[in-house]
Short mmCIF file of C-alpha atoms in Angstrom, two decimals:
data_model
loop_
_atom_site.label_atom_id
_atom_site.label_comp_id
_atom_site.label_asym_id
_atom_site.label_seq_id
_atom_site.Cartn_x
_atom_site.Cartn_y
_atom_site.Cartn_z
CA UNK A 1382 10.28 19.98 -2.50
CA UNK A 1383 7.72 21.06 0.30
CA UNK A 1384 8.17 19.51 3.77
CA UNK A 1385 4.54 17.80 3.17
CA UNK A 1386 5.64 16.45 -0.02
CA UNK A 1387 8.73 14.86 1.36
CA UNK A 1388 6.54 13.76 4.71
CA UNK A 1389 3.58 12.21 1.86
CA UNK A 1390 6.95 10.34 0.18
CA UNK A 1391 8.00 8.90 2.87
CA UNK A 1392 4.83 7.73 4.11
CA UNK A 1393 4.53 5.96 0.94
CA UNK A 1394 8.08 4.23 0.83
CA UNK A 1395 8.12 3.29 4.35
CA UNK A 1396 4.27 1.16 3.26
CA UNK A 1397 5.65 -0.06 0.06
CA UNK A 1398 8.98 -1.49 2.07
CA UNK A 1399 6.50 -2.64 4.69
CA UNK A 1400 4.64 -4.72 1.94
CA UNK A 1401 7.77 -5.77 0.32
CA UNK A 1402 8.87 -7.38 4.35
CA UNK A 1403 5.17 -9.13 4.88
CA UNK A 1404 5.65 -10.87 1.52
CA UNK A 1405 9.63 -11.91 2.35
CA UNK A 1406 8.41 -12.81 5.65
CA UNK A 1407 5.67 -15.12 3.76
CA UNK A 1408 8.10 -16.72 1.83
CA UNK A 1409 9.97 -17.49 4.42
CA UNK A 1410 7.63 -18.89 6.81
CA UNK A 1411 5.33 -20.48 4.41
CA UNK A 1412 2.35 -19.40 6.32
CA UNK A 1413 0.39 -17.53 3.74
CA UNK A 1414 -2.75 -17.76 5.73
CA UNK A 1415 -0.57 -15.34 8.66
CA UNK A 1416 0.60 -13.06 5.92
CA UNK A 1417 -2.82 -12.48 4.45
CA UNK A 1418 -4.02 -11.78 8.11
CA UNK A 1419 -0.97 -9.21 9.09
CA UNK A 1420 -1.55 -7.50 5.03
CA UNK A 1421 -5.86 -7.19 6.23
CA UNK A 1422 -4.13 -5.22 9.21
CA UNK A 1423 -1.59 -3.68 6.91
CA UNK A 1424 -4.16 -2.06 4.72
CA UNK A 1425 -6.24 -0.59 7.94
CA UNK A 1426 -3.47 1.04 9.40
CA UNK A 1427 -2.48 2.45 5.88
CA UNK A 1428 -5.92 4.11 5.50
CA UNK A 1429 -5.20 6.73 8.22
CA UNK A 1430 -1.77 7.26 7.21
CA UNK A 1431 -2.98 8.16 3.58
CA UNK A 1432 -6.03 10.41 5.24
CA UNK A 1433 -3.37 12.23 7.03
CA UNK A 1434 -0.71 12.90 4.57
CA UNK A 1435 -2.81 12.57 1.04
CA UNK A 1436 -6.08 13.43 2.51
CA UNK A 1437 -9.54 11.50 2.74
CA UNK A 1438 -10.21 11.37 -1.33
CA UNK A 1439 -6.74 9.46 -1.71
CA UNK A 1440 -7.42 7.25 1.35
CA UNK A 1441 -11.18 6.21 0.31
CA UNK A 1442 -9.46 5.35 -3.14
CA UNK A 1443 -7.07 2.94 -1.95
CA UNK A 1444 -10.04 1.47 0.55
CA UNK A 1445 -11.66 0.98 -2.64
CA UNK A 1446 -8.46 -0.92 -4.47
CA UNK A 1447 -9.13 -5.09 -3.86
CA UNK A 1448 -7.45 -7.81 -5.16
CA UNK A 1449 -9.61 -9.64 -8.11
CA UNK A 1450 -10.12 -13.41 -8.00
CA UNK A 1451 -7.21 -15.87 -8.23
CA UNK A 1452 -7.19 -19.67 -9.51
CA UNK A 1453 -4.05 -20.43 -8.90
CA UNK A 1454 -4.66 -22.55 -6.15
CA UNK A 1455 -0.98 -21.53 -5.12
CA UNK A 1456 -1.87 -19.16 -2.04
CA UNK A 1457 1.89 -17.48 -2.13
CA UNK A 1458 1.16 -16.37 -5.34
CA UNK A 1459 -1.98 -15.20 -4.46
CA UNK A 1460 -0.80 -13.55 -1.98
CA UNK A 1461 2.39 -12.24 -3.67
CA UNK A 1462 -0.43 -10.62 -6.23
CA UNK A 1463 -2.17 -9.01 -4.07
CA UNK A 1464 1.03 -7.42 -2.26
CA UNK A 1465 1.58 -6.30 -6.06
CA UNK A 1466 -1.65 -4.51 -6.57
CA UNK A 1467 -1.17 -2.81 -3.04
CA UNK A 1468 2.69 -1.81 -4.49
CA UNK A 1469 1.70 -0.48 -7.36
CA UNK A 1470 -1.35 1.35 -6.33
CA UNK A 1471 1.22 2.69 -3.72
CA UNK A 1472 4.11 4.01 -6.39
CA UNK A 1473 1.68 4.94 -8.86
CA UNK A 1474 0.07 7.18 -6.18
CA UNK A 1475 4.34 8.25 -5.07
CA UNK A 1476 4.32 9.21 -8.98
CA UNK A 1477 1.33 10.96 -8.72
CA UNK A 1478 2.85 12.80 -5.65
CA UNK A 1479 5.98 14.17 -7.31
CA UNK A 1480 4.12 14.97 -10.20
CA UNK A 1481 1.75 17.35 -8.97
CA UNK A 1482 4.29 18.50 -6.30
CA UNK A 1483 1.94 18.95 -3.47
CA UNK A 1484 -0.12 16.56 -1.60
CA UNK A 1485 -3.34 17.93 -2.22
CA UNK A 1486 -3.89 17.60 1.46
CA UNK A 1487 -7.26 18.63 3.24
CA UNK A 1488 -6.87 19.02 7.51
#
């Protein structure tokens, strides 16, 4: 596997285990309205990381992913769904990665 492939990878575990620590962190604390403050942040320090490793297509794409509307009136789940979307977005886009074997990068 190229050294750019592994770097992309990694980039994209070390975000999904980040995600998967802001939600366990949410659970614990019970204060959803933090957690959906630090996962705002999350995502715009993500953006740059995907420009640099997956290039500016990939990182406009994920800009693009938001969560759709929620009437659960339970805001852990909420928030636990939108953590999801982010997740899977994330793997799908890891699967994507090892697929194609290259990042499709553009300096």
């Amino acid at each position: 596997m190229m050294d750019q492939t592994r770097q992309a990878l990694d980039m994209l575990q070390q975000q999904i285990l980040a995600l998967d620590a802001l939600l366990e962190e949410a659970r614990t604390s019970l204060n959803t309205v933090a957690a959906g403050e630090r996962l705002v942040k999350w995502k715009g320090a993500a953006i740059p990381l995907i420009v640099r490793h997956l290039g500016q297509q990939e990182a406009q794409r994920f800009a693009d992913t938001k969560p759709g509307p929620s009437f659960s009136n339970d805001l852990l789940e909420e928030l636990s769904d939108d953590v999801e979307l982010y997740r899977d977005y994330l793997a799908a886009l890891a699967e994507k990665v090892k697929k194609d074997g290259s990042t499709n990068h553009v300096p």
